[in-house]
Amino acid sequence: MAVKRVDRTEPARLSREFGRVAALGVILVLAGLIGLVYTGVATLTSMFLFGWLLLVGGVVGLLHAVQARDSGFFWLGVVVAALNIAAGVVVIARPEAAAAALTMFAALLFLTGGVFRLVGSLVVRGPQFGWTLVQGAFGLLLGILVLASWPSSSKYVIGCFFSLALLFDGLGLVATGFGGRKIVGMVAERQETPTAPTESE
């Protein structure tokens, strides 16, 4: 019985890549768990990251605007880039104030979203009536709780959301990495399945 020769380098490479994805997921999960424990530090960290993203994005946008200065969107690009740079500088210089403003904005979003979901579910009464009602009530309650303890809630709300995002993104990467390695192993094993001998053999 002959064994079909296969190239093992490609499955091995894919397995290593998925292993790196899983390792990155583990790092994000650990960062998310640490952030949930130290929400104040996570809030300041997320604000600094947000500020630097705005600053770098503004500088890049300004460079693009200068390169396209002959177009009709030059001044619009300059204004948008200047606003991003100014916002980035403010967020980096005053992370606590920026966190308080974003917390207020998030609470208002929760409130308005919850009210719209509640009213919409009561008016439409569609097949997802119960689920939409629960979502609306939860959003309304969360908005009220955040606003009731504002501005002290700004010390942990943004950090909590940031840490939860890291946690769930990390879990997704871990699942993708281990699932990908399993699939690659199954495919490689099937390729190495012995083939039936021919009559000439």
PDB file of C-alpha atoms in Angstrom:
ATOM      1  CA  MET A   1       0.000   0.000   0.000  1.00  0.00           C
ATOM      2  CA  ALA A   2       1.451   3.341  -1.073  1.00  0.00           C
ATOM      3  CA  VAL A   3       1.393   6.487   1.004  1.00  0.00           C
ATOM      4  CA  LYS A   4       0.715   9.719  -0.786  1.00  0.00           C
ATOM      5  CA  ARG A   5       3.496  12.212  -0.196  1.00  0.00           C
ATOM      6  CA  VAL A   6       2.305  15.618   0.910  1.00  0.00           C
ATOM      7  CA  ASP A   7       4.046  18.866   1.658  1.00  0.00           C
ATOM      8  CA  ARG A   8       4.004  19.297   5.432  1.00  0.00           C
ATOM      9  CA  THR A   9       5.523  22.773   5.411  1.00  0.00           C
ATOM     10  CA  GLU A  10       2.298  24.625   4.562  1.00  0.00           C
ATOM     11  CA  PRO A  11       0.137  22.979   7.287  1.00  0.00           C
ATOM     12  CA  ALA A  12       2.951  23.546   9.786  1.00  0.00           C
ATOM     13  CA  ARG A  13       3.161  27.204   8.817  1.00  0.00           C
ATOM     14  CA  LEU A  14      -0.607  27.641   9.108  1.00  0.00           C
ATOM     15  CA  SER A  15      -0.581  25.887  12.465  1.00  0.00           C
ATOM     16  CA  ARG A  16       2.115  28.275  13.736  1.00  0.00           C
ATOM     17  CA  GLU A  17       0.135  31.284  12.481  1.00  0.00           C
ATOM     18  CA  PHE A  18      -3.005  30.120  14.266  1.00  0.00           C
ATOM     19  CA  GLY A  19      -0.880  29.494  17.342  1.00  0.00           C
ATOM     20  CA  ARG A  20       0.268  33.117  17.257  1.00  0.00           C
ATOM     21  CA  VAL A  21      -3.362  34.228  16.941  1.00  0.00           C
ATOM     22  CA  ALA A  22      -4.270  32.159  20.009  1.00  0.00           C
ATOM     23  CA  ALA A  23      -1.292  33.573  21.937  1.00  0.00           C
ATOM     24  CA  LEU A  24      -2.377  37.117  21.081  1.00  0.00           C
ATOM     25  CA  GLY A  25      -5.872  36.220  22.269  1.00  0.00           C
ATOM     26  CA  VAL A  26      -4.501  34.990  25.602  1.00  0.00           C
ATOM     27  CA  ILE A  27      -2.610  38.275  26.036  1.00  0.00           C
ATOM     28  CA  LEU A  28      -5.779  40.279  25.334  1.00  0.00           C
ATOM     29  CA  VAL A  29      -7.781  38.136  27.758  1.00  0.00           C
ATOM     30  CA  LEU A  30      -5.205  38.715  30.502  1.00  0.00           C
ATOM     31  CA  ALA A  31      -5.170  42.454  29.748  1.00  0.00           C
ATOM     32  CA  GLY A  32      -8.973  42.537  29.902  1.00  0.00           C
ATOM     33  CA  LEU A  33      -9.046  40.714  33.247  1.00  0.00           C
ATOM     34  CA  ILE A  34      -6.398  43.037  34.698  1.00  0.00           C
ATOM     35  CA  GLY A  35      -8.358  46.026  33.385  1.00  0.00           C
ATOM     36  CA  LEU A  36     -11.525  44.802  35.079  1.00  0.00           C
ATOM     37  CA  VAL A  37      -9.638  44.642  38.372  1.00  0.00           C
ATOM     38  CA  TYR A  38      -7.953  48.048  37.927  1.00  0.00           C
ATOM     39  CA  THR A  39     -10.693  49.945  36.103  1.00  0.00           C
ATOM     40  CA  GLY A  40      -9.247  53.348  36.968  1.00  0.00           C
ATOM     41  CA  VAL A  41      -5.940  52.521  35.299  1.00  0.00           C
ATOM     42  CA  ALA A  42      -7.813  51.019  32.343  1.00  0.00           C
ATOM     43  CA  THR A  43      -9.839  54.226  31.977  1.00  0.00           C
ATOM     44  CA  LEU A  44      -6.733  56.433  31.881  1.00  0.00           C
ATOM     45  CA  THR A  45      -4.998  53.992  29.512  1.00  0.00           C
ATOM     46  CA  SER A  46      -7.947  53.973  27.112  1.00  0.00           C
ATOM     47  CA  MET A  47      -8.080  57.770  27.190  1.00  0.00           C
ATOM     48  CA  PHE A  48      -4.382  58.072  26.378  1.00  0.00           C
ATOM     49  CA  LEU A  49      -4.766  55.581  23.522  1.00  0.00           C
ATOM     50  CA  PHE A  50      -7.815  57.442  22.240  1.00  0.00           C
ATOM     51  CA  GLY A  51      -5.979  60.769  22.438  1.00  0.00           C
ATOM     52  CA  TRP A  52      -2.940  59.467  20.578  1.00  0.00           C
ATOM     53  CA  LEU A  53      -5.170  57.908  17.906  1.00  0.00           C
ATOM     54  CA  LEU A  54      -6.843  61.277  17.389  1.00  0.00           C
ATOM     55  CA  LEU A  55      -3.503  63.070  17.310  1.00  0.00           C
ATOM     56  CA  VAL A  56      -1.854  60.670  14.862  1.00  0.00           C
ATOM     57  CA  GLY A  57      -4.988  60.541  12.720  1.00  0.00           C
ATOM     58  CA  GLY A  58      -5.089  64.331  12.614  1.00  0.00           C
ATOM     59  CA  VAL A  59      -1.443  64.589  11.561  1.00  0.00           C
ATOM     60  CA  VAL A  60      -1.932  61.967   8.840  1.00  0.00           C
ATOM     61  CA  GLY A  61      -5.083  63.729   7.656  1.00  0.00           C
ATOM     62  CA  LEU A  62      -3.236  67.050   7.556  1.00  0.00           C
ATOM     63  CA  LEU A  63      -0.458  65.527   5.444  1.00  0.00           C
ATOM     64  CA  HIS A  64      -3.033  64.079   3.047  1.00  0.00           C
ATOM     65  CA  ALA A  65      -4.754  67.464   2.829  1.00  0.00           C
ATOM     66  CA  VAL A  66      -1.459  69.181   2.026  1.00  0.00           C
ATOM     67  CA  GLN A  67      -0.705  66.612  -0.671  1.00  0.00           C
ATOM     68  CA  ALA A  68      -4.156  67.176  -2.188  1.00  0.00           C
ATOM     69  CA  ARG A  69      -4.091  70.962  -1.817  1.00  0.00           C
ATOM     70  CA  ASP A  70      -5.127  71.444  -5.440  1.00  0.00           C
ATOM     71  CA  SER A  71      -8.441  69.652  -4.852  1.00  0.00           C
ATOM     72  CA  GLY A  72     -11.661  71.271  -3.716  1.00  0.00           C
ATOM     73  CA  PHE A  73     -11.598  69.443  -0.371  1.00  0.00           C
ATOM     74  CA  PHE A  74      -8.335  70.955   0.851  1.00  0.00           C
ATOM     75  CA  TRP A  75      -9.774  73.303   3.476  1.00  0.00           C
ATOM     76  CA  LEU A  76     -12.287  70.706   4.666  1.00  0.00           C
ATOM     77  CA  GLY A  77      -9.448  68.235   5.176  1.00  0.00           C
ATOM     78  CA  VAL A  78      -7.393  70.863   7.016  1.00  0.00           C
ATOM     79  CA  VAL A  79     -10.286  71.734   9.340  1.00  0.00           C
ATOM     80  CA  VAL A  80     -11.062  68.087  10.146  1.00  0.00           C
ATOM     81  CA  ALA A  81      -7.378  67.333  10.740  1.00  0.00           C
ATOM     82  CA  ALA A  82      -6.999  70.403  12.970  1.00  0.00           C
ATOM     83  CA  LEU A  83     -10.037  69.351  15.021  1.00  0.00           C
ATOM     84  CA  ASN A  84      -8.630  65.849  15.452  1.00  0.00           C
ATOM     85  CA  ILE A  85      -5.242  67.211  16.518  1.00  0.00           C
ATOM     86  CA  ALA A  86      -6.834  69.644  18.974  1.00  0.00           C
ATOM     87  CA  ALA A  87      -9.087  66.928  20.423  1.00  0.00           C
ATOM     88  CA  GLY A  88      -6.124  64.561  20.751  1.00  0.00           C
ATOM     89  CA  VAL A  89      -4.064  67.162  22.593  1.00  0.00           C
ATOM     90  CA  VAL A  90      -6.950  67.915  24.979  1.00  0.00           C
ATOM     91  CA  VAL A  91      -7.614  64.226  25.697  1.00  0.00           C
ATOM     92  CA  ILE A  92      -3.915  63.537  26.369  1.00  0.00           C
ATOM     93  CA  ALA A  93      -3.548  66.640  28.546  1.00  0.00           C
ATOM     94  CA  ARG A  94      -6.833  66.143  30.475  1.00  0.00           C
ATOM     95  CA  PRO A  95      -7.678  62.416  30.443  1.00  0.00           C
ATOM     96  CA  GLU A  96      -9.939  62.657  33.505  1.00  0.00           C
ATOM     97  CA  ALA A  97     -12.079  65.412  31.966  1.00  0.00           C
ATOM     98  CA  ALA A  98     -12.209  63.512  28.672  1.00  0.00           C
ATOM     99  CA  ALA A  99     -13.322  60.361  30.491  1.00  0.00           C
ATOM    100  CA  ALA A 100     -16.055  62.322  32.277  1.00  0.00           C
ATOM    101  CA  ALA A 101     -17.308  63.768  28.975  1.00  0.00           C
ATOM    102  CA  LEU A 102     -17.295  60.381  27.247  1.00  0.00           C
ATOM    103  CA  THR A 103     -19.061  58.798  30.215  1.00  0.00           C
ATOM    104  CA  MET A 104     -21.789  61.439  30.036  1.00  0.00           C
ATOM    105  CA  PHE A 105     -22.115  60.853  26.291  1.00  0.00           C
ATOM    106  CA  ALA A 106     -22.318  57.074  26.781  1.00  0.00           C
ATOM    107  CA  ALA A 107     -24.967  57.462  29.495  1.00  0.00           C
ATOM    108  CA  LEU A 108     -27.078  59.677  27.220  1.00  0.00           C
ATOM    109  CA  LEU A 109     -26.738  57.110  24.435  1.00  0.00           C
ATOM    110  CA  PHE A 110     -27.908  54.361  26.793  1.00  0.00           C
ATOM    111  CA  LEU A 111     -30.857  56.485  27.898  1.00  0.00           C
ATOM    112  CA  THR A 112     -32.020  57.486  24.426  1.00  0.00           C
ATOM    113  CA  GLY A 113     -31.440  54.000  23.017  1.00  0.00           C
ATOM    114  CA  GLY A 114     -33.341  52.434  25.897  1.00  0.00           C
ATOM    115  CA  VAL A 115     -36.273  54.827  25.526  1.00  0.00           C
ATOM    116  CA  PHE A 116     -36.503  54.254  21.766  1.00  0.00           C
ATOM    117  CA  ARG A 117     -36.360  50.476  22.206  1.00  0.00           C
ATOM    118  CA  LEU A 118     -39.020  50.535  24.907  1.00  0.00           C
ATOM    119  CA  VAL A 119     -41.374  52.755  22.919  1.00  0.00           C
ATOM    120  CA  GLY A 120     -40.707  50.863  19.690  1.00  0.00           C
ATOM    121  CA  SER A 121     -41.366  47.483  21.271  1.00  0.00           C
ATOM    122  CA  LEU A 122     -44.623  48.680  22.847  1.00  0.00           C
ATOM    123  CA  VAL A 123     -45.843  50.291  19.624  1.00  0.00           C
ATOM    124  CA  VAL A 124     -44.805  47.638  17.092  1.00  0.00           C
ATOM    125  CA  ARG A 125     -45.138  44.495  19.260  1.00  0.00           C
ATOM    126  CA  GLY A 126     -43.283  42.387  16.715  1.00  0.00           C
ATOM    127  CA  PRO A 127     -41.963  38.825  17.067  1.00  0.00           C
ATOM    128  CA  GLN A 128     -38.961  40.115  19.082  1.00  0.00           C
ATOM    129  CA  PHE A 129     -41.173  42.089  21.457  1.00  0.00           C
ATOM    130  CA  GLY A 130     -39.900  40.536  24.686  1.00  0.00           C
ATOM    131  CA  TRP A 131     -36.203  40.707  23.765  1.00  0.00           C
ATOM    132  CA  THR A 132     -36.466  44.310  22.553  1.00  0.00           C
ATOM    133  CA  LEU A 133     -38.331  45.254  25.738  1.00  0.00           C
ATOM    134  CA  VAL A 134     -35.602  43.733  27.910  1.00  0.00           C
ATOM    135  CA  GLN A 135     -32.866  45.484  25.883  1.00  0.00           C
ATOM    136  CA  GLY A 136     -34.635  48.827  26.215  1.00  0.00           C
ATOM    137  CA  ALA A 137     -35.164  48.431  29.949  1.00  0.00           C
ATOM    138  CA  PHE A 138     -31.534  47.386  30.460  1.00  0.00           C
ATOM    139  CA  GLY A 139     -30.192  50.341  28.451  1.00  0.00           C
ATOM    140  CA  LEU A 140     -32.460  52.772  30.314  1.00  0.00           C
ATOM    141  CA  LEU A 141     -31.436  51.374  33.695  1.00  0.00           C
ATOM    142  CA  LEU A 142     -27.742  51.440  32.797  1.00  0.00           C
ATOM    143  CA  GLY A 143     -27.971  55.049  31.636  1.00  0.00           C
ATOM    144  CA  ILE A 144     -29.742  56.086  34.835  1.00  0.00           C
ATOM    145  CA  LEU A 145     -27.171  54.305  37.023  1.00  0.00           C
ATOM    146  CA  VAL A 146     -24.239  55.910  35.223  1.00  0.00           C
ATOM    147  CA  LEU A 147     -25.779  59.386  35.363  1.00  0.00           C
ATOM    148  CA  ALA A 148     -26.770  59.001  39.009  1.00  0.00           C
ATOM    149  CA  SER A 149     -23.144  58.506  40.050  1.00  0.00           C
ATOM    150  CA  TRP A 150     -21.579  60.874  37.506  1.00  0.00           C
ATOM    151  CA  PRO A 151     -18.834  62.211  37.489  1.00  0.00           C
ATOM    152  CA  SER A 152     -17.399  59.588  39.853  1.00  0.00           C
ATOM    153  CA  SER A 153     -18.664  56.878  37.486  1.00  0.00           C
ATOM    154  CA  SER A 154     -16.301  58.195  34.808  1.00  0.00           C
ATOM    155  CA  LYS A 155     -13.396  56.665  36.734  1.00  0.00           C
ATOM    156  CA  TYR A 156     -14.515  53.097  35.964  1.00  0.00           C
ATOM    157  CA  VAL A 157     -17.183  53.075  33.204  1.00  0.00           C
ATOM    158  CA  ILE A 158     -14.870  53.682  30.225  1.00  0.00           C
ATOM    159  CA  GLY A 159     -12.216  51.377  31.669  1.00  0.00           C
ATOM    160  CA  CYS A 160     -14.795  48.657  32.252  1.00  0.00           C
ATOM    161  CA  PHE A 161     -16.060  48.865  28.666  1.00  0.00           C
ATOM    162  CA  PHE A 162     -12.497  48.939  27.336  1.00  0.00           C
ATOM    163  CA  SER A 163     -11.521  45.895  29.405  1.00  0.00           C
ATOM    164  CA  LEU A 164     -14.633  43.965  28.380  1.00  0.00           C
ATOM    165  CA  ALA A 165     -13.860  44.695  24.727  1.00  0.00           C
ATOM    166  CA  LEU A 166     -10.322  43.366  25.208  1.00  0.00           C
ATOM    167  CA  LEU A 167     -11.647  40.304  27.023  1.00  0.00           C
ATOM    168  CA  PHE A 168     -14.211  39.321  24.395  1.00  0.00           C
ATOM    169  CA  ASP A 169     -11.856  40.103  21.502  1.00  0.00           C
ATOM    170  CA  GLY A 170      -9.218  37.948  23.163  1.00  0.00           C
ATOM    171  CA  LEU A 171     -11.656  35.070  23.678  1.00  0.00           C
ATOM    172  CA  GLY A 172     -12.608  35.317  20.008  1.00  0.00           C
ATOM    173  CA  LEU A 173      -8.958  35.170  18.946  1.00  0.00           C
ATOM    174  CA  VAL A 174      -8.292  32.206  21.245  1.00  0.00           C
ATOM    175  CA  ALA A 175     -11.255  30.333  19.767  1.00  0.00           C
ATOM    176  CA  THR A 176     -10.123  31.218  16.233  1.00  0.00           C
ATOM    177  CA  GLY A 177      -6.546  30.135  16.903  1.00  0.00           C
ATOM    178  CA  PHE A 178      -7.350  26.772  18.480  1.00  0.00           C
ATOM    179  CA  GLY A 179     -10.149  26.090  16.002  1.00  0.00           C
ATOM    180  CA  GLY A 180      -7.873  26.920  13.073  1.00  0.00           C
ATOM    181  CA  ARG A 181      -5.105  24.649  14.356  1.00  0.00           C
ATOM    182  CA  LYS A 182      -7.603  21.830  14.782  1.00  0.00           C
ATOM    183  CA  ILE A 183      -8.906  22.237  11.239  1.00  0.00           C
ATOM    184  CA  VAL A 184      -5.373  22.389   9.807  1.00  0.00           C
ATOM    185  CA  GLY A 185      -4.482  19.208  11.697  1.00  0.00           C
ATOM    186  CA  MET A 186      -7.569  17.401  10.390  1.00  0.00           C
ATOM    187  CA  VAL A 187      -6.814  18.452   6.793  1.00  0.00           C
ATOM    188  CA  ALA A 188      -3.164  17.401   7.086  1.00  0.00           C
ATOM    189  CA  GLU A 189      -4.181  14.063   8.571  1.00  0.00           C
ATOM    190  CA  ARG A 190      -6.625  13.419   5.735  1.00  0.00           C
ATOM    191  CA  GLN A 191      -3.971  14.270   3.143  1.00  0.00           C
ATOM    192  CA  GLU A 192      -1.660  11.692   4.689  1.00  0.00           C
ATOM    193  CA  THR A 193      -4.281   8.936   4.475  1.00  0.00           C
ATOM    194  CA  PRO A 194      -2.793   5.901   2.641  1.00  0.00           C
ATOM    195  CA  THR A 195      -4.018   5.350  -0.918  1.00  0.00           C
ATOM    196  CA  ALA A 196      -4.940   2.029  -2.410  1.00  0.00           C
ATOM    197  CA  PRO A 197      -2.206   0.368  -4.541  1.00  0.00           C
ATOM    198  CA  THR A 198      -2.633   0.311  -8.296  1.00  0.00           C
ATOM    199  CA  GLU A 199      -2.450  -2.840 -10.453  1.00  0.00           C
ATOM    200  CA  SER A 200       1.031  -1.943 -11.702  1.00  0.00           C
ATOM    201  CA  GLU A 201       2.275  -1.953  -8.128  1.00  0.00           C
TER     202      GLU A 201
END
